[in-house]
mmCIF file of C-alpha atoms and ligand atoms in Angstrom:
data_model
loop_
_atom_site.group_PDB
_atom_site.id
_atom_site.type_symbol
_atom_site.label_atom_id
_atom_site.label_comp_id
_atom_site.label_asym_id
_atom_site.label_seq_id
_atom_site.Cartn_x
_atom_site.Cartn_y
_atom_site.Cartn_z
ATOM 1 C CA UNK K 1 0.013 -0.252 -0.168
ATOM 2 C CA UNK K 2 2.837 2.269 0.814
ATOM 3 C CA UNK K 3 4.576 1.492 -2.437
ATOM 4 C CA UNK K 4 1.123 2.369 -4.158
ATOM 5 C CA UNK K 5 1.028 5.587 -2.711
ATOM 6 C CA UNK K 6 4.513 6.291 -3.490
ATOM 7 C CA UNK K 7 4.059 5.297 -6.973
ATOM 8 C CA UNK K 8 0.868 7.598 -7.048
ATOM 9 C CA UNK K 9 2.634 10.388 -5.374
ATOM 10 C CA UNK K 10 5.586 10.270 -7.472
ATOM 11 C CA UNK K 11 2.936 10.214 -10.554
ATOM 12 C CA UNK K 12 0.654 13.387 -9.270
ATOM 13 C CA UNK K 13 4.253 15.253 -8.448
ATOM 14 C CA UNK K 14 5.787 14.550 -11.866
ATOM 15 C CA UNK K 15 2.134 15.601 -13.238
ATOM 16 C CA UNK K 16 1.648 18.932 -10.727
ATOM 17 C CA UNK K 17 5.116 20.023 -12.095
ATOM 18 C CA UNK K 18 3.902 20.163 -15.807
ATOM 19 C CA UNK K 19 0.089 21.099 -14.877
ATOM 20 C CA UNK K 20 -0.639 22.239 -11.402
ATOM 21 C CA UNK K 21 -2.157 18.977 -9.978
ATOM 22 C CA UNK K 22 -1.999 18.877 -6.338
ATOM 23 C CA UNK K 23 -1.732 15.577 -4.720
ATOM 24 C CA UNK K 24 -4.665 13.781 -3.355
ATOM 25 C CA UNK K 25 -4.041 13.892 0.860
ATOM 26 C CA UNK K 26 -3.558 10.373 2.176
ATOM 27 C CA UNK K 27 -5.310 11.270 4.940
ATOM 28 C CA UNK K 28 -8.088 13.618 5.525
ATOM 29 C CA UNK K 29 -8.414 16.584 7.833
ATOM 30 C CA UNK K 30 -10.494 15.931 10.791
ATOM 31 C CA UNK K 31 -14.145 17.833 9.867
ATOM 32 C CA UNK K 32 -13.820 21.646 10.974
ATOM 33 C CA UNK K 33 -16.907 20.950 13.160
ATOM 34 C CA UNK K 34 -19.137 18.053 13.456
ATOM 35 C CA UNK K 35 -22.587 18.363 12.254
ATOM 36 C CA UNK K 36 -24.182 19.032 15.132
ATOM 37 C CA UNK K 37 -27.904 19.078 13.635
ATOM 38 C CA UNK K 38 -29.472 18.645 10.276
ATOM 39 C CA UNK K 39 -30.390 21.823 8.347
ATOM 40 C CA UNK K 40 -34.104 20.665 8.827
ATOM 41 C CA UNK K 41 -33.704 19.629 12.560
ATOM 42 C CA UNK K 42 -33.970 23.087 14.413
ATOM 43 C CA UNK K 43 -37.051 24.400 12.019
ATOM 44 C CA UNK K 44 -38.890 26.585 14.497
ATOM 45 C CA UNK K 45 -42.605 25.608 14.596
ATOM 46 C CA UNK K 46 -44.182 29.074 14.103
ATOM 47 C CA UNK K 47 -45.062 29.281 10.249
ATOM 48 C CA UNK K 48 -46.275 32.865 9.077
ATOM 49 C CA UNK K 49 -45.439 33.991 12.360
ATOM 50 C CA UNK K 50 -47.068 37.658 12.798
ATOM 51 C CA UNK K 51 -44.301 38.719 15.417
ATOM 52 C CA UNK K 52 -41.622 38.297 12.793
ATOM 53 C CA UNK K 53 -43.440 41.081 10.154
ATOM 54 C CA UNK K 54 -41.790 43.848 11.645
ATOM 55 C CA UNK K 55 -38.140 42.146 12.002
ATOM 56 C CA UNK K 56 -35.536 43.167 9.847
ATOM 57 C CA UNK K 57 -33.009 40.697 7.771
ATOM 58 C CA UNK K 58 -29.891 41.764 6.141
ATOM 59 C CA UNK K 59 -28.532 39.182 3.626
ATOM 60 C CA UNK K 60 -25.213 39.439 2.147
ATOM 61 C CA UNK K 61 -24.421 37.593 -1.108
ATOM 62 C CA UNK K 62 -20.666 37.143 -2.231
ATOM 63 C CA UNK K 63 -22.007 37.625 -5.915
ATOM 64 C CA UNK K 64 -25.290 37.569 -7.637
ATOM 65 C CA UNK K 65 -23.267 36.325 -10.787
ATOM 66 C CA UNK K 66 -23.768 33.291 -9.470
ATOM 67 C CA UNK K 67 -26.122 30.366 -10.790
ATOM 68 C CA UNK K 68 -26.047 28.350 -7.479
ATOM 69 C CA UNK K 69 -26.100 31.528 -4.864
ATOM 70 C CA UNK K 70 -29.066 32.532 -7.401
ATOM 71 C CA UNK K 71 -31.330 29.831 -6.785
ATOM 72 C CA UNK K 72 -29.927 29.845 -3.158
ATOM 73 C CA UNK K 73 -31.151 33.441 -2.385
ATOM 74 C CA UNK K 74 -34.353 33.143 -4.200
ATOM 75 C CA UNK K 75 -35.405 30.311 -2.025
ATOM 76 C CA UNK K 76 -34.063 32.044 0.887
ATOM 77 C CA UNK K 77 -36.181 34.987 0.592
ATOM 78 C CA UNK K 78 -39.509 33.252 -0.251
ATOM 79 C CA UNK K 79 -39.193 31.190 2.438
ATOM 80 C CA UNK K 80 -38.517 33.938 5.152
ATOM 81 C CA UNK K 81 -41.770 35.526 3.633
ATOM 82 C CA UNK K 82 -43.221 32.341 4.070
ATOM 83 C CA UNK K 83 -42.311 32.097 7.920
ATOM 84 C CA UNK K 84 -43.996 35.745 8.404
ATOM 85 C CA UNK K 85 -40.808 38.336 7.343
ATOM 86 C CA UNK K 86 -42.407 40.870 5.355
ATOM 87 C CA UNK K 87 -40.705 41.670 1.910
ATOM 88 C CA UNK K 88 -39.823 44.890 2.574
ATOM 89 C CA UNK K 89 -37.886 43.954 5.391
ATOM 90 C CA UNK K 90 -35.746 41.769 3.976
ATOM 91 C CA UNK K 91 -32.641 42.989 2.128
ATOM 92 C CA UNK K 92 -30.360 41.400 0.193
ATOM 93 C CA UNK K 93 -27.086 42.622 -1.151
ATOM 94 C CA UNK K 94 -24.405 41.817 -4.123
ATOM 95 C CA UNK K 95 -20.788 42.059 -2.485
ATOM 96 C CA UNK K 96 -19.938 41.398 -6.406
ATOM 97 C CA UNK K 97 -17.142 39.464 -5.472
ATOM 98 C CA UNK K 98 -15.512 42.219 -3.592
ATOM 99 C CA UNK K 99 -14.716 42.034 0.359
ATOM 100 C CA UNK K 100 -14.519 45.981 0.838
ATOM 101 C CA UNK K 101 -18.265 46.231 -1.076
ATOM 102 C CA UNK K 102 -19.523 43.605 1.345
ATOM 103 C CA UNK K 103 -17.743 45.061 4.360
ATOM 104 C CA UNK K 104 -19.618 48.122 3.379
ATOM 105 C CA UNK K 105 -22.850 46.578 3.125
ATOM 106 C CA UNK K 106 -22.536 44.792 6.725
ATOM 107 C CA UNK K 107 -21.750 48.265 8.160
ATOM 108 C CA UNK K 108 -24.970 49.571 6.394
ATOM 109 C CA UNK K 109 -27.002 46.696 8.099
ATOM 110 C CA UNK K 110 -25.696 47.526 11.384
ATOM 111 C CA UNK K 111 -26.215 51.197 10.917
ATOM 112 C CA UNK K 112 -29.841 50.168 9.954
ATOM 113 C CA UNK K 113 -30.098 48.271 13.049
ATOM 114 C CA UNK K 114 -31.242 44.831 11.609
ATOM 115 C CA UNK K 115 -32.524 42.002 13.962
ATOM 116 C CA UNK K 116 -30.305 39.075 12.231
ATOM 117 C CA UNK K 117 -27.399 39.085 9.409
ATOM 118 C CA UNK K 118 -27.235 36.161 7.046
ATOM 119 C CA UNK K 119 -23.873 36.559 5.469
ATOM 120 C CA UNK K 120 -22.384 34.416 2.238
ATOM 121 C CA UNK K 121 -18.825 35.806 2.736
ATOM 122 C CA UNK K 122 -16.699 37.003 -0.169
ATOM 123 C CA UNK K 123 -13.691 35.835 1.440
ATOM 124 C CA UNK K 124 -14.044 33.177 4.113
ATOM 125 C CA UNK K 125 -10.970 34.301 5.462
ATOM 126 C CA UNK K 126 -12.582 37.808 6.413
ATOM 127 C CA UNK K 127 -15.141 36.019 8.508
ATOM 128 C CA UNK K 128 -13.375 36.631 12.416
ATOM 129 C CA UNK K 129 -13.104 40.489 11.440
ATOM 130 C CA UNK K 130 -16.934 40.151 10.318
ATOM 131 C CA UNK K 131 -17.812 38.280 13.040
ATOM 132 C CA UNK K 132 -16.492 40.681 15.627
ATOM 133 C CA UNK K 133 -18.092 43.876 13.783
ATOM 134 C CA UNK K 134 -21.562 42.103 14.167
ATOM 135 C CA UNK K 135 -20.986 40.853 17.366
ATOM 136 C CA UNK K 136 -20.047 44.223 18.996
ATOM 137 C CA UNK K 137 -23.209 45.588 17.349
ATOM 138 C CA UNK K 138 -25.323 42.720 19.001
ATOM 139 C CA UNK K 139 -26.913 41.295 16.180
ATOM 140 C CA UNK K 140 -27.053 37.357 15.665
ATOM 141 C CA UNK K 141 -25.426 36.002 12.650
ATOM 142 C CA UNK K 142 -25.707 33.201 10.221
ATOM 143 C CA UNK K 143 -22.916 31.977 7.902
ATOM 144 C CA UNK K 144 -23.946 30.159 4.434
ATOM 145 C CA UNK K 145 -22.014 28.492 1.708
ATOM 146 C CA UNK K 146 -18.362 29.590 2.735
ATOM 147 C CA UNK K 147 -17.443 28.014 5.736
ATOM 148 C CA UNK K 148 -15.134 29.963 7.968
ATOM 149 C CA UNK K 149 -12.136 27.818 9.290
ATOM 150 C CA UNK K 150 -11.995 25.628 12.267
ATOM 151 C CA UNK K 151 -10.710 28.200 14.288
ATOM 152 C CA UNK K 152 -13.427 30.794 13.709
ATOM 153 C CA UNK K 153 -16.017 28.177 14.492
ATOM 154 C CA UNK K 154 -14.084 26.957 17.656
ATOM 155 C CA UNK K 155 -14.532 30.665 18.762
ATOM 156 C CA UNK K 156 -18.438 30.981 18.264
ATOM 157 C CA UNK K 157 -18.665 27.672 20.560
ATOM 158 C CA UNK K 158 -15.956 28.598 23.247
ATOM 159 C CA UNK K 159 -17.727 32.133 23.857
ATOM 160 C CA UNK K 160 -21.069 30.879 23.295
ATOM 161 C CA UNK K 161 -21.927 33.371 20.686
ATOM 162 C CA UNK K 162 -25.018 33.601 18.490
ATOM 163 C CA UNK K 163 -22.957 32.713 15.597
ATOM 164 C CA UNK K 164 -23.459 29.825 13.292
ATOM 165 C CA UNK K 165 -22.920 28.106 9.668
ATOM 166 C CA UNK K 166 -25.483 26.239 7.992
ATOM 167 C CA UNK K 167 -23.791 24.191 5.011
ATOM 168 C CA UNK K 168 -23.350 20.859 3.257
ATOM 169 C CA UNK K 169 -19.634 19.063 3.771
ATOM 170 C CA UNK K 170 -17.935 19.549 0.673
ATOM 171 C CA UNK K 171 -15.890 16.123 1.312
ATOM 172 C CA UNK K 172 -19.163 14.369 0.592
ATOM 173 C CA UNK K 173 -19.892 16.143 -2.441
ATOM 174 C CA UNK K 174 -16.272 15.311 -3.868
ATOM 175 C CA UNK K 175 -16.408 11.666 -2.592
ATOM 176 C CA UNK K 176 -19.596 11.440 -4.375
ATOM 177 C CA UNK K 177 -18.274 12.922 -7.804
ATOM 178 C CA UNK K 178 -15.210 10.157 -7.541
ATOM 179 C CA UNK K 179 -17.838 7.444 -7.038
ATOM 180 C CA UNK K 180 -19.945 8.267 -10.065
ATOM 181 C CA UNK K 181 -16.621 7.536 -11.899
ATOM 182 C CA UNK K 182 -15.597 4.362 -9.750
ATOM 183 C CA UNK K 183 -18.990 2.921 -10.358
ATOM 184 C CA UNK K 184 -18.318 2.912 -13.960
ATOM 185 C CA UNK K 185 -15.594 0.576 -13.808
ATOM 186 C CA UNK K 186 -11.906 0.949 -14.946
ATOM 187 C CA UNK K 187 -12.321 -0.926 -17.882
ATOM 188 C CA UNK K 188 -15.335 1.427 -19.476
ATOM 189 C CA UNK K 189 -13.205 4.607 -18.411
ATOM 190 C CA UNK K 190 -9.911 3.570 -19.471
ATOM 191 C CA UNK K 191 -10.267 4.429 -23.191
ATOM 192 C CA UNK K 192 -6.545 4.243 -23.735
ATOM 193 C CA UNK K 193 -5.802 1.443 -21.930
ATOM 194 C CA UNK K 194 -2.924 2.476 -19.469
ATOM 195 C CA UNK K 195 -4.437 1.398 -16.544
ATOM 196 C CA UNK K 196 -5.185 4.594 -15.107
ATOM 197 C CA UNK K 197 -7.764 7.338 -15.297
ATOM 198 C CA UNK K 198 -6.556 10.384 -16.744
ATOM 199 C CA UNK K 199 -8.259 13.314 -15.712
ATOM 200 C CA UNK K 200 -8.432 16.864 -15.558
ATOM 201 C CA UNK K 201 -9.536 19.094 -13.008
ATOM 202 C CA UNK K 202 -11.430 22.361 -12.867
ATOM 203 C CA UNK K 203 -11.758 24.114 -9.557
ATOM 204 C CA UNK K 204 -13.835 26.918 -7.897
ATOM 205 C CA UNK K 205 -12.766 30.021 -6.172
ATOM 206 C CA UNK K 206 -10.196 28.666 -3.528
ATOM 207 C CA UNK K 207 -12.132 31.259 -0.980
ATOM 208 C CA UNK K 208 -14.862 28.622 -0.907
ATOM 209 C CA UNK K 209 -13.513 25.211 1.070
ATOM 210 C CA UNK K 210 -15.837 23.720 -1.340
ATOM 211 C CA UNK K 211 -13.508 24.009 -3.981
ATOM 212 C CA UNK K 212 -10.608 22.592 -2.309
ATOM 213 C CA UNK K 213 -12.649 19.623 -0.584
ATOM 214 C CA UNK K 214 -14.171 18.524 -3.947
ATOM 215 C CA UNK K 215 -10.744 18.371 -5.521
ATOM 216 C CA UNK K 216 -9.484 16.338 -2.953
ATOM 217 C CA UNK K 217 -12.063 14.011 -2.090
ATOM 218 C CA UNK K 218 -13.300 13.319 -5.908
ATOM 219 C CA UNK K 219 -9.799 11.904 -6.372
ATOM 220 C CA UNK K 220 -9.709 10.098 -2.986
ATOM 221 C CA UNK K 221 -12.511 8.109 -3.995
ATOM 222 C CA UNK K 222 -10.853 6.949 -7.268
ATOM 223 C CA UNK K 223 -7.719 6.123 -5.093
ATOM 224 C CA UNK K 224 -9.438 4.401 -2.198
ATOM 225 C CA UNK K 225 -11.270 2.197 -4.761
ATOM 226 C CA UNK K 226 -7.711 0.902 -5.848
ATOM 227 C CA UNK K 227 -7.862 3.086 -8.989
ATOM 228 C CA UNK K 228 -4.501 4.790 -10.284
ATOM 229 C CA UNK K 229 -5.146 8.205 -11.489
ATOM 230 C CA UNK K 230 -3.119 10.621 -13.716
ATOM 231 C CA UNK K 231 -3.637 14.398 -13.154
ATOM 232 C CA UNK K 232 -3.427 15.917 -16.580
ATOM 233 C CA UNK K 233 -4.290 19.326 -15.851
ATOM 234 C CA UNK K 234 -5.750 21.476 -12.771
ATOM 235 C CA UNK K 235 -6.982 24.915 -13.042
ATOM 236 C CA UNK K 236 -9.216 27.466 -11.296
ATOM 237 C CA UNK K 237 -12.300 28.709 -13.321
ATOM 238 C CA UNK K 238 -13.627 30.646 -9.997
ATOM 239 C CA UNK K 239 -17.142 28.525 -10.293
ATOM 240 C CA UNK K 240 -17.815 30.283 -13.940
ATOM 241 C CA UNK K 241 -19.229 28.648 -16.870
ATOM 242 C CA UNK K 242 -17.139 30.771 -19.042
ATOM 243 C CA UNK K 243 -13.693 30.166 -17.480
ATOM 244 C CA UNK K 244 -14.861 26.315 -17.333
ATOM 245 C CA UNK K 245 -15.448 26.368 -21.074
ATOM 246 C CA UNK K 246 -11.998 28.005 -21.874
ATOM 247 C CA UNK K 247 -9.690 25.851 -19.498
ATOM 248 C CA UNK K 248 -11.124 22.666 -21.003
ATOM 249 C CA UNK K 249 -10.689 23.842 -24.569
ATOM 250 C CA UNK K 250 -7.264 24.389 -23.825
ATOM 251 C CA UNK K 251 -6.975 21.156 -21.395
ATOM 252 C CA UNK K 252 -8.423 18.642 -24.251
ATOM 253 C CA UNK K 253 -6.104 20.610 -26.801
ATOM 254 C CA UNK K 254 -2.848 19.794 -24.783
ATOM 255 C CA UNK K 255 -4.327 16.271 -23.325
ATOM 256 C CA UNK K 256 -6.641 14.365 -26.162
ATOM 257 C CA UNK K 257 -6.040 11.430 -23.825
ATOM 258 C CA UNK K 258 -8.309 12.808 -21.180
ATOM 259 C CA UNK K 259 -10.936 10.236 -19.732
ATOM 260 C CA UNK K 260 -12.829 12.209 -17.089
ATOM 261 C CA UNK K 261 -13.135 15.936 -16.661
ATOM 262 C CA UNK K 262 -14.171 16.954 -12.929
ATOM 263 C CA UNK K 263 -15.507 20.290 -12.236
ATOM 264 C CA UNK K 264 -15.958 21.757 -9.023
ATOM 265 C CA UNK K 265 -19.417 22.926 -9.715
ATOM 266 C CA UNK K 266 -22.375 22.652 -12.665
ATOM 267 C CA UNK K 267 -21.742 26.059 -14.157
ATOM 268 C CA UNK K 268 -18.143 25.328 -14.749
ATOM 269 C CA UNK K 269 -19.391 21.661 -16.159
ATOM 270 C CA UNK K 270 -21.767 23.436 -18.650
ATOM 271 C CA UNK K 271 -18.774 25.068 -20.090
ATOM 272 C CA UNK K 272 -16.736 21.881 -20.108
ATOM 273 C CA UNK K 273 -19.325 20.220 -21.910
ATOM 274 C CA UNK K 274 -19.440 23.276 -24.662
ATOM 275 C CA UNK K 275 -15.653 22.537 -25.063
ATOM 276 C CA UNK K 276 -15.947 19.005 -25.317
ATOM 277 C CA UNK K 277 -18.477 19.124 -27.938
ATOM 278 C CA UNK K 278 -16.597 21.718 -29.706
ATOM 279 C CA UNK K 279 -13.751 19.268 -29.450
ATOM 280 C CA UNK K 280 -15.712 16.650 -31.264
ATOM 281 C CA UNK K 281 -15.740 14.243 -28.305
ATOM 282 C CA UNK K 282 -18.904 12.561 -26.986
ATOM 283 C CA UNK K 283 -19.751 12.228 -23.041
ATOM 284 C CA UNK K 284 -20.197 8.183 -22.396
ATOM 285 C CA UNK K 285 -18.226 7.417 -25.279
ATOM 286 C CA UNK K 286 -14.795 8.809 -25.598
ATOM 287 C CA UNK K 287 -14.811 11.090 -22.013
ATOM 288 C CA UNK K 288 -17.133 11.432 -18.935
ATOM 289 C CA UNK K 289 -17.921 14.518 -17.160
ATOM 290 C CA UNK K 290 -19.115 15.355 -13.507
ATOM 291 C CA UNK K 291 -20.282 18.415 -11.972
ATOM 292 C CA UNK K 292 -21.812 19.334 -8.394
ATOM 293 C CA UNK K 293 -25.044 21.216 -7.709
ATOM 294 C CA UNK K 294 -27.886 19.750 -9.975
ATOM 295 C CA UNK K 295 -28.645 22.584 -11.938
ATOM 296 C CA UNK K 296 -31.488 22.151 -13.922
ATOM 297 C CA UNK K 297 -29.723 22.170 -17.332
ATOM 298 C CA UNK K 298 -27.158 19.543 -15.523
ATOM 299 C CA UNK K 299 -29.762 17.306 -14.716
ATOM 300 C CA UNK K 300 -31.465 17.496 -18.340
ATOM 301 C CA UNK K 301 -28.157 16.827 -19.622
ATOM 302 C CA UNK K 302 -27.557 13.700 -17.016
ATOM 303 C CA UNK K 303 -30.917 12.583 -18.489
ATOM 304 C CA UNK K 304 -29.665 12.957 -22.393
ATOM 305 C CA UNK K 305 -26.370 11.538 -21.239
ATOM 306 C CA UNK K 306 -24.444 14.596 -22.019
ATOM 307 C CA UNK K 307 -23.312 14.703 -18.732
ATOM 308 C CA UNK K 308 -22.064 11.662 -16.478
ATOM 309 C CA UNK K 309 -23.297 13.236 -13.243
ATOM 310 C CA UNK K 310 -23.585 15.767 -10.734
ATOM 311 C CA UNK K 311 -24.280 15.957 -6.834
ATOM 312 C CA UNK K 312 -27.296 17.816 -5.524
ATOM 313 C CA UNK K 313 -26.268 20.526 -3.694
ATOM 314 C CA UNK K 314 -29.313 21.061 -1.403
ATOM 315 C CA UNK K 315 -30.286 24.973 -1.814
ATOM 316 C CA UNK K 316 -33.536 24.124 -0.418
ATOM 317 C CA UNK K 317 -32.326 22.589 2.546
ATOM 318 C CA UNK K 318 -29.391 25.225 2.988
ATOM 319 C CA UNK K 319 -31.637 28.136 2.733
ATOM 320 C CA UNK K 320 -34.265 27.210 4.674
ATOM 321 C CA UNK K 321 -31.928 26.017 7.442
ATOM 322 C CA UNK K 322 -30.953 29.642 7.474
ATOM 323 C CA UNK K 323 -33.846 31.164 7.651
ATOM 324 C CA UNK K 324 -35.076 28.847 10.688
ATOM 325 C CA UNK K 325 -31.718 29.843 12.480
ATOM 326 C CA UNK K 326 -32.289 33.522 12.107
ATOM 327 C CA UNK K 327 -35.577 33.046 13.471
ATOM 328 C CA UNK K 328 -34.349 30.657 16.462
ATOM 329 C CA UNK K 329 -31.926 33.375 17.064
ATOM 330 C CA UNK K 330 -34.525 35.919 16.984
ATOM 331 C CA UNK K 331 -36.849 34.181 19.248
ATOM 332 C CA UNK K 332 -34.091 33.559 21.825
ATOM 333 C CA UNK K 333 -34.471 29.630 21.016
ATOM 334 C CA UNK K 334 -30.787 29.805 19.847
ATOM 335 C CA UNK K 335 -29.184 27.571 17.720
ATOM 336 C CA UNK K 336 -26.178 24.744 17.544
ATOM 337 C CA UNK K 337 -22.863 26.340 15.688
ATOM 338 C CA UNK K 338 -23.140 23.862 13.191
ATOM 339 C CA UNK K 339 -26.216 23.039 11.004
ATOM 340 C CA UNK K 340 -25.238 20.557 8.511
ATOM 341 C CA UNK K 341 -27.341 18.547 5.573
ATOM 342 C CA UNK K 342 -26.559 16.345 3.177
ATOM 343 C CA UNK K 343 -25.510 16.262 -0.559
ATOM 344 C CA UNK K 344 -27.139 13.581 -3.123
ATOM 345 C CA UNK K 345 -25.664 11.759 -5.924
ATOM 346 C CA UNK K 346 -27.183 12.306 -9.354
ATOM 347 C CA UNK K 347 -26.953 9.985 -12.258
ATOM 348 C CA UNK K 348 -29.220 9.017 -15.113
ATOM 349 C CA UNK K 349 -31.121 7.088 -12.639
ATOM 350 C CA UNK K 350 -32.089 9.756 -10.401
ATOM 351 C CA UNK K 351 -31.670 12.740 -12.105
ATOM 352 C CA UNK K 352 -35.565 13.427 -13.087
ATOM 353 C CA UNK K 353 -36.340 12.356 -9.887
ATOM 354 C CA UNK K 354 -34.171 15.193 -8.544
ATOM 355 C CA UNK K 355 -35.701 17.612 -11.309
ATOM 356 C CA UNK K 356 -39.327 16.763 -10.004
ATOM 357 C CA UNK K 357 -38.383 17.056 -6.472
ATOM 358 C CA UNK K 358 -37.514 20.656 -7.238
ATOM 359 C CA UNK K 359 -40.526 21.985 -8.880
HETATM 360 C C1 BGC I 401 -21.414 26.033 -5.272
HETATM 361 C C2 BGC I 401 -21.142 26.678 -6.637
HETATM 362 C C3 BGC I 401 -21.050 28.145 -6.079
HETATM 363 C C4 BGC I 401 -20.168 28.334 -4.651
HETATM 364 C C5 BGC I 401 -20.263 29.768 -4.417
HETATM 365 C C6 BGC I 401 -20.712 26.125 -4.345
HETATM 366 O O1 BGC I 401 -21.169 25.501 -2.871
HETATM 367 O O2 BGC I 401 -21.034 24.637 -5.576
HETATM 368 O O3 BGC I 401 -21.640 26.462 -7.335
HETATM 369 O O4 BGC I 401 -20.237 28.985 -7.212
HETATM 370 O O5 BGC I 401 -20.960 27.479 -3.802
HETATM 371 O O6 BGC I 401 -19.435 30.374 -3.162
#
């Protein structure tokens, strides 16, 4: 086993010198915080509670121009309204992927005296500063989508602050991406017969730990299943479709032997699919493609066979979990400091069911 890892590491390091591929970690780090409750578990009993009608909610989104966060914030707003908040008391701001802009928005919310803040930080590394600012103003805080690091989460627990994180564990989504490929079997994947899974990786913005974990754990699922891997290219596509297309066009040009394209999200996978088609390749016949999120378009491509699979990033459970946590702070019920949820593997077998469940 040690020898196998040695060879694997040598292969990956050799590839990374050429293409910037990272070696998969041999042993996963401990979870930043153990999921203490499911996103649905702490749902407040009140529905359409009149006492919430005059409560003000500030929501900061890292960037409106993000397919997944658009689904998230749309669902968040309608669910908050269904709980009893008034539409005019819910303000959602676009951080435009700039932390200084978002910090100003947070300051404005503090000045306005909102009752609770829900924040999707631009830079998760700025979380400590954000937490201090918001807590000093006596406002409870719910982080979403970009998980602050373990040290920051520990401060909330140690000081029993009204701060929590609502989200799914990205390691699970990476593992599921890898399993989708493992389940095909090496014979089906190894088109060039070199005994390895030759892949390219398109990563999201490193400011979201989801990018790191999906990159690492998708490949770990392959190596854990005993497959040998070769990373042909590893690039950062910032979660964007246009970047996915550009990077995969280049990667396929340089590495026509690519057998699998892993994308950290579906937006980039949709771009990758355009590149795959433009290169005259066909998913399922001479290449495989997996994403994460289960965007409607991606599920439709999974059904038609143009994408191999994706992983449902449950924006419904996460947005509801965040809204429920906000209510629990307002009512004084309080929350655990980590509210988790599960990803769901999506293949042609259940893609339609996932789409139906989202209607
Ligand atoms: C989603 C991406 C999204 C990112 C934003 C991730 O969890 O999978 O689609 O762009 O969050 O931070």
